[in-house]
Amino acid sequence: YFTKTITGATTFTFSNAPTSVVYSFTMEVTLNGSTAITWPAAVKWNADTAPSLTDGKTQLFMFITDDGGTRWRGSALVDYVN
């Protein structure tokens, strides 16, 4: 479980995922001044579309890979009140 507050444009990278097991993590992101998040190209979202976000809210992102990080499946619960 990771937490991050974003105040400007942010690019995330995911590295060192284990290759022999299914691996997942959750990330809580609080937006405070920006909704500009760039995700790794390996992240595949529902309907192939990253979620829309609202500044000043908290988001929960869940990611899972079963191939060492070549592909991540992403899902989101968005716009919780801070």
Tab-separated table of N, CA, C and O in Angstrom:
chain	number	residue	atom	x	y	z
A	1	TYR	N	0.859	-1.164	0.000
A	1	TYR	CA	0.000	0.000	0.000
A	1	TYR	C	0.901	1.222	0.000
A	1	TYR	O	1.737	1.376	0.885
A	2	PHE	N	0.713	2.071	-1.003
A	2	PHE	CA	1.517	3.283	-1.145
A	2	PHE	C	0.599	4.494	-1.104
A	2	PHE	O	-0.561	4.411	-1.527
A	3	THR	N	1.118	5.611	-0.608
A	3	THR	CA	0.361	6.856	-0.600
A	3	THR	C	1.189	7.954	-1.247
A	3	THR	O	2.423	7.956	-1.150
A	4	LYS	N	0.498	8.872	-1.919
A	4	LYS	CA	1.183	9.969	-2.596
A	4	LYS	C	0.220	11.145	-2.707
A	4	LYS	O	-0.950	10.972	-3.026
A	5	THR	N	0.731	12.352	-2.406
A	5	THR	CA	-0.010	13.579	-2.659
A	5	THR	C	0.604	14.246	-3.876
A	5	THR	O	1.822	14.410	-3.940
A	6	ILE	N	-0.237	14.608	-4.836
A	6	ILE	CA	0.228	15.200	-6.080
A	6	ILE	C	-0.148	16.677	-6.108
A	6	ILE	O	-1.318	17.022	-5.930
A	7	THR	N	0.840	17.518	-6.347
A	7	THR	CA	0.592	18.959	-6.449
A	7	THR	C	0.920	19.493	-7.842
A	7	THR	O	0.738	20.678	-8.098
A	8	GLY	N	1.415	18.635	-8.708
A	8	GLY	CA	1.741	19.012	-10.084
A	8	GLY	C	1.723	17.785	-10.959
A	8	GLY	O	1.504	16.659	-10.494
A	9	ALA	N	1.942	17.986	-12.241
A	9	ALA	CA	1.953	16.863	-13.185
A	9	ALA	C	2.918	15.786	-12.698
A	9	ALA	O	4.037	16.091	-12.277
A	10	THR	N	2.481	14.523	-12.735
A	10	THR	CA	3.262	13.412	-12.190
A	10	THR	C	3.262	12.230	-13.155
A	10	THR	O	2.225	11.880	-13.708
A	11	THR	N	4.431	11.624	-13.318
A	11	THR	CA	4.567	10.412	-14.108
A	11	THR	C	4.979	9.278	-13.183
A	11	THR	O	5.967	9.403	-12.457
A	12	PHE	N	4.204	8.202	-13.197
A	12	PHE	CA	4.531	7.038	-12.381
A	12	PHE	C	5.250	5.998	-13.223
A	12	PHE	O	4.986	5.851	-14.420
A	13	THR	N	6.164	5.270	-12.585
A	13	THR	CA	6.819	4.118	-13.193
A	13	THR	C	6.716	2.961	-12.205
A	13	THR	O	6.733	3.172	-10.994
A	14	PHE	N	6.578	1.759	-12.722
A	14	PHE	CA	6.536	0.560	-11.900
A	14	PHE	C	7.717	-0.307	-12.310
A	14	PHE	O	7.893	-0.590	-13.493
A	15	SER	N	8.515	-0.726	-11.342
A	15	SER	CA	9.684	-1.536	-11.671
A	15	SER	C	9.879	-2.641	-10.648
A	15	SER	O	9.327	-2.605	-9.552
A	16	ASN	N	10.668	-3.625	-11.039
A	16	ASN	CA	11.081	-4.728	-10.165
A	16	ASN	C	9.939	-5.610	-9.679
A	16	ASN	O	9.979	-6.109	-8.554
A	17	ALA	N	8.936	-5.808	-10.516
A	17	ALA	CA	7.859	-6.728	-10.138
A	17	ALA	C	8.382	-8.159	-10.181
A	17	ALA	O	9.140	-8.514	-11.076
A	18	PRO	N	8.016	-8.996	-9.221
A	18	PRO	CA	8.445	-10.393	-9.249
A	18	PRO	C	7.935	-11.083	-10.511
A	18	PRO	O	6.832	-10.811	-10.984
A	19	THR	N	8.730	-11.991	-11.061
A	19	THR	CA	8.358	-12.647	-12.315
A	19	THR	C	7.698	-14.003	-12.121
A	19	THR	O	7.064	-14.502	-13.028
A	20	SER	N	7.827	-14.605	-10.964
A	20	SER	CA	7.345	-15.972	-10.799
A	20	SER	C	6.034	-16.065	-10.017
A	20	SER	O	5.564	-17.166	-9.749
A	21	VAL	N	5.447	-14.943	-9.651
A	21	VAL	CA	4.197	-14.938	-8.892
A	21	VAL	C	3.302	-13.810	-9.392
A	21	VAL	O	3.756	-12.882	-10.043
A	22	VAL	N	2.030	-13.911	-9.043
A	22	VAL	CA	1.129	-12.788	-9.290
A	22	VAL	C	1.448	-11.723	-8.256
A	22	VAL	O	1.645	-12.021	-7.072
A	23	TYR	N	1.529	-10.473	-8.699
A	23	TYR	CA	1.904	-9.374	-7.803
A	23	TYR	C	0.883	-8.253	-7.947
A	23	TYR	O	0.458	-7.931	-9.063
A	24	SER	N	0.494	-7.662	-6.822
A	24	SER	CA	-0.448	-6.548	-6.860
A	24	SER	C	-0.091	-5.529	-5.792
A	24	SER	O	0.613	-5.840	-4.828
A	25	PHE	N	-0.578	-4.325	-5.996
A	25	PHE	CA	-0.422	-3.281	-4.983
A	25	PHE	C	-1.546	-2.271	-5.137
A	25	PHE	O	-2.194	-2.182	-6.176
A	26	THR	N	-1.778	-1.534	-4.057
A	26	THR	CA	-2.773	-0.465	-4.028
A	26	THR	C	-2.046	0.837	-3.769
A	26	THR	O	-1.105	0.887	-2.985
A	27	MET	N	-2.509	1.894	-4.435
A	27	MET	CA	-1.908	3.211	-4.273
A	27	MET	C	-3.015	4.224	-3.996
A	27	MET	O	-3.984	4.310	-4.751
A	28	GLU	N	-2.870	4.945	-2.894
A	28	GLU	CA	-3.801	6.016	-2.546
A	28	GLU	C	-3.164	7.336	-2.972
A	28	GLU	O	-2.054	7.662	-2.532
A	29	VAL	N	-3.844	8.076	-3.841
A	29	VAL	CA	-3.309	9.327	-4.368
A	29	VAL	C	-4.259	10.458	-4.004
A	29	VAL	O	-5.450	10.411	-4.335
A	30	THR	N	-3.730	11.464	-3.327
A	30	THR	CA	-4.491	12.669	-3.019
A	30	THR	C	-4.072	13.748	-3.999
A	30	THR	O	-2.888	14.045	-4.126
A	31	LEU	N	-5.054	14.299	-4.694
A	31	LEU	CA	-4.787	15.353	-5.666
A	31	LEU	C	-4.947	16.706	-4.992
A	31	LEU	O	-5.974	16.985	-4.377
A	32	ASN	N	-3.916	17.525	-5.106
A	32	ASN	CA	-3.926	18.836	-4.469
A	32	ASN	C	-3.262	19.848	-5.405
A	32	ASN	O	-2.137	20.260	-5.184
A	33	GLY	N	-3.942	20.172	-6.505
A	33	GLY	CA	-3.404	21.155	-7.429
A	33	GLY	C	-3.200	20.633	-8.834
A	33	GLY	O	-2.837	21.384	-9.728
A	34	SER	N	-3.431	19.328	-9.061
A	34	SER	CA	-3.240	18.773	-10.399
A	34	SER	C	-3.961	17.445	-10.526
A	34	SER	O	-4.053	16.689	-9.564
A	35	THR	N	-4.478	17.187	-11.721
A	35	THR	CA	-5.036	15.869	-12.043
A	35	THR	C	-4.221	15.211	-13.148
A	35	THR	O	-4.624	14.194	-13.696
A	36	ALA	N	-3.060	15.804	-13.456
A	36	ALA	CA	-2.235	15.322	-14.576
A	36	ALA	C	-1.348	14.162	-14.140
A	36	ALA	O	-0.263	14.360	-13.605
A	37	ILE	N	-1.840	12.949	-14.349
A	37	ILE	CA	-1.075	11.746	-14.043
A	37	ILE	C	-0.785	11.017	-15.351
A	37	ILE	O	-1.693	10.773	-16.149
A	38	THR	N	0.467	10.671	-15.562
A	38	THR	CA	0.858	9.846	-16.693
A	38	THR	C	1.202	8.469	-16.149
A	38	THR	O	2.041	8.339	-15.249
A	39	TRP	N	0.508	7.462	-16.690
A	39	TRP	CA	0.700	6.088	-16.240
A	39	TRP	C	1.645	5.358	-17.188
A	39	TRP	O	1.735	5.697	-18.361
A	40	PRO	N	2.322	4.317	-16.704
A	40	PRO	CA	3.160	3.512	-17.593
A	40	PRO	C	2.321	2.942	-18.747
A	40	PRO	O	1.145	2.616	-18.570
A	41	ALA	N	2.937	2.800	-19.909
A	41	ALA	CA	2.240	2.247	-21.072
A	41	ALA	C	1.753	0.824	-20.815
A	41	ALA	O	0.788	0.369	-21.434
A	42	ALA	N	2.382	0.123	-19.890
A	42	ALA	CA	2.008	-1.262	-19.586
A	42	ALA	C	0.696	-1.371	-18.815
A	42	ALA	O	0.147	-2.460	-18.682
A	43	VAL	N	0.169	-0.247	-18.300
A	43	VAL	CA	-1.088	-0.288	-17.550
A	43	VAL	C	-2.257	-0.345	-18.529
A	43	VAL	O	-2.377	0.491	-19.426
A	44	LYS	N	-3.109	-1.329	-18.334
A	44	LYS	CA	-4.320	-1.492	-19.135
A	44	LYS	C	-5.529	-1.257	-18.234
A	44	LYS	O	-5.705	-1.936	-17.228
A	45	TRP	N	-6.317	-0.232	-18.577
A	45	TRP	CA	-7.502	0.148	-17.806
A	45	TRP	C	-8.750	-0.483	-18.411
A	45	TRP	O	-8.760	-0.861	-19.573
A	46	ASN	N	-9.833	-0.507	-17.627
A	46	ASN	CA	-11.126	-0.949	-18.155
A	46	ASN	C	-11.452	-0.112	-19.389
A	46	ASN	O	-11.249	1.107	-19.382
A	47	ALA	N	-11.948	-0.751	-20.417
A	47	ALA	CA	-12.311	-0.089	-21.682
A	47	ALA	C	-11.136	0.684	-22.278
A	47	ALA	O	-11.330	1.599	-23.060
A	48	ASP	N	-9.918	0.331	-21.864
A	48	ASP	CA	-8.699	0.957	-22.382
A	48	ASP	C	-8.674	2.472	-22.177
A	48	ASP	O	-8.134	3.213	-22.994
A	49	THR	N	-9.271	2.933	-21.055
A	49	THR	CA	-9.352	4.361	-20.764
A	49	THR	C	-9.000	4.609	-19.300
A	49	THR	O	-9.660	4.071	-18.405
A	50	ALA	N	-7.983	5.445	-19.066
A	50	ALA	CA	-7.629	5.811	-17.688
A	50	ALA	C	-8.796	6.580	-17.068
A	50	ALA	O	-9.527	7.288	-17.772
A	51	PRO	N	-8.979	6.468	-15.747
A	51	PRO	CA	-10.112	7.132	-15.107
A	51	PRO	C	-9.977	8.655	-15.123
A	51	PRO	O	-8.875	9.192	-15.093
A	52	SER	N	-11.114	9.329	-15.163
A	52	SER	CA	-11.146	10.789	-15.007
A	52	SER	C	-11.063	11.097	-13.523
A	52	SER	O	-11.700	10.429	-12.703
A	53	LEU	N	-10.299	12.127	-13.184
A	53	LEU	CA	-10.045	12.455	-11.785
A	53	LEU	C	-10.460	13.885	-11.489
A	53	LEU	O	-10.484	14.733	-12.377
A	54	THR	N	-10.735	14.159	-10.208
A	54	THR	CA	-11.116	15.492	-9.766
A	54	THR	C	-10.086	16.000	-8.776
A	54	THR	O	-9.760	15.308	-7.806
A	55	ASP	N	-9.571	17.215	-9.022
A	55	ASP	CA	-8.611	17.827	-8.100
A	55	ASP	C	-9.262	18.042	-6.736
A	55	ASP	O	-10.465	18.288	-6.632
A	56	GLY	N	-8.470	17.920	-5.683
A	56	GLY	CA	-8.963	18.107	-4.328
A	56	GLY	C	-9.617	16.861	-3.748
A	56	GLY	O	-10.211	16.919	-2.673
A	57	LYS	N	-9.515	15.748	-4.437
A	57	LYS	CA	-10.111	14.485	-3.987
A	57	LYS	C	-9.024	13.423	-3.829
A	57	LYS	O	-7.899	13.587	-4.283
A	58	THR	N	-9.391	12.323	-3.179
A	58	THR	CA	-8.484	11.194	-2.991
A	58	THR	C	-8.952	10.042	-3.866
A	58	THR	O	-10.148	9.787	-3.984
A	59	GLN	N	-7.979	9.360	-4.480
A	59	GLN	CA	-8.237	8.262	-5.400
A	59	GLN	C	-7.559	6.995	-4.881
A	59	GLN	O	-6.487	7.075	-4.298
A	60	LEU	N	-8.156	5.855	-5.137
A	60	LEU	CA	-7.526	4.565	-4.850
A	60	LEU	C	-7.328	3.830	-6.171
A	60	LEU	O	-8.273	3.676	-6.953
A	61	PHE	N	-6.089	3.397	-6.418
A	61	PHE	CA	-5.754	2.661	-7.628
A	61	PHE	C	-5.229	1.297	-7.237
A	61	PHE	O	-4.402	1.189	-6.331
A	62	MET	N	-5.709	0.252	-7.915
A	62	MET	CA	-5.250	-1.102	-7.686
A	62	MET	C	-4.636	-1.626	-8.978
A	62	MET	O	-5.203	-1.434	-10.059
A	63	PHE	N	-3.487	-2.287	-8.852
A	63	PHE	CA	-2.772	-2.810	-10.008
A	63	PHE	C	-2.380	-4.258	-9.745
A	63	PHE	O	-2.007	-4.602	-8.625
A	64	ILE	N	-2.435	-5.084	-10.798
A	64	ILE	CA	-2.036	-6.484	-10.683
A	64	ILE	C	-1.317	-6.900	-11.972
A	64	ILE	O	-1.692	-6.473	-13.059
A	65	THR	N	-0.263	-7.696	-11.803
A	65	THR	CA	0.449	-8.261	-12.949
A	65	THR	C	0.684	-9.741	-12.691
A	65	THR	O	0.894	-10.157	-11.550
A	66	ASP	N	0.639	-10.519	-13.756
A	66	ASP	CA	0.961	-11.940	-13.635
A	66	ASP	C	2.092	-12.317	-14.583
A	66	ASP	O	2.358	-13.491	-14.823
A	67	ASP	N	2.763	-11.282	-15.130
A	67	ASP	CA	3.852	-11.539	-16.082
A	67	ASP	C	5.082	-10.670	-15.808
A	67	ASP	O	5.781	-10.260	-16.721
A	68	GLY	N	5.323	-10.396	-14.529
A	68	GLY	CA	6.518	-9.641	-14.157
A	68	GLY	C	6.477	-8.169	-14.514
A	68	GLY	O	7.506	-7.513	-14.547
A	69	GLY	N	5.290	-7.632	-14.783
A	69	GLY	CA	5.156	-6.209	-15.062
A	69	GLY	C	5.119	-5.853	-16.535
A	69	GLY	O	5.065	-4.671	-16.875
A	70	THR	N	5.112	-6.860	-17.408
A	70	THR	CA	4.963	-6.568	-18.834
A	70	THR	C	3.601	-5.930	-19.093
A	70	THR	O	3.465	-5.008	-19.883
A	71	ARG	N	2.582	-6.414	-18.385
A	71	ARG	CA	1.245	-5.830	-18.446
A	71	ARG	C	0.701	-5.705	-17.027
A	71	ARG	O	0.791	-6.628	-16.232
A	72	TRP	N	0.163	-4.555	-16.705
A	72	TRP	CA	-0.522	-4.308	-15.442
A	72	TRP	C	-1.995	-4.073	-15.745
A	72	TRP	O	-2.334	-3.303	-16.636
A	73	ARG	N	-2.869	-4.707	-15.013
A	73	ARG	CA	-4.294	-4.397	-15.089
A	73	ARG	C	-4.578	-3.383	-13.979
A	73	ARG	O	-4.253	-3.626	-12.816
A	74	GLY	N	-5.173	-2.257	-14.362
A	74	GLY	CA	-5.446	-1.207	-13.389
A	74	GLY	C	-6.930	-0.996	-13.179
A	74	GLY	O	-7.727	-1.133	-14.106
A	75	SER	N	-7.293	-0.684	-11.950
A	75	SER	CA	-8.667	-0.300	-11.633
A	75	SER	C	-8.619	0.844	-10.637
A	75	SER	O	-7.612	1.069	-9.974
A	76	ALA	N	-9.712	1.573	-10.553
A	76	ALA	CA	-9.705	2.777	-9.724
A	76	ALA	C	-11.031	2.990	-9.009
A	76	ALA	O	-12.104	2.672	-9.549
A	77	LEU	N	-10.935	3.498	-7.809
A	77	LEU	CA	-12.069	4.033	-7.051
A	77	LEU	C	-11.732	5.506	-6.871
A	77	LEU	O	-10.737	5.842	-6.225
A	78	VAL	N	-12.539	6.386	-7.450
A	78	VAL	CA	-12.121	7.783	-7.564
A	78	VAL	C	-13.025	8.747	-6.816
A	78	VAL	O	-14.170	8.462	-6.520
A	79	ASP	N	-12.423	9.913	-6.538
A	79	ASP	CA	-13.106	11.100	-6.036
A	79	ASP	C	-13.696	10.963	-4.634
A	79	ASP	O	-14.804	11.417	-4.369
A	80	TYR	N	-12.938	10.364	-3.719
A	80	TYR	CA	-13.325	10.381	-2.319
A	80	TYR	C	-13.059	11.768	-1.744
A	80	TYR	O	-12.083	12.422	-2.089
A	81	VAL	N	-13.922	12.210	-0.833
A	81	VAL	CA	-13.715	13.493	-0.167
A	81	VAL	C	-12.521	13.375	0.753
A	81	VAL	O	-12.370	12.391	1.466
A	82	ASN	N	-11.632	14.360	0.700
A	82	ASN	CA	-10.420	14.346	1.554
A	82	ASN	C	-10.788	14.537	3.007
A	82	ASN	O	-11.725	15.150	3.371
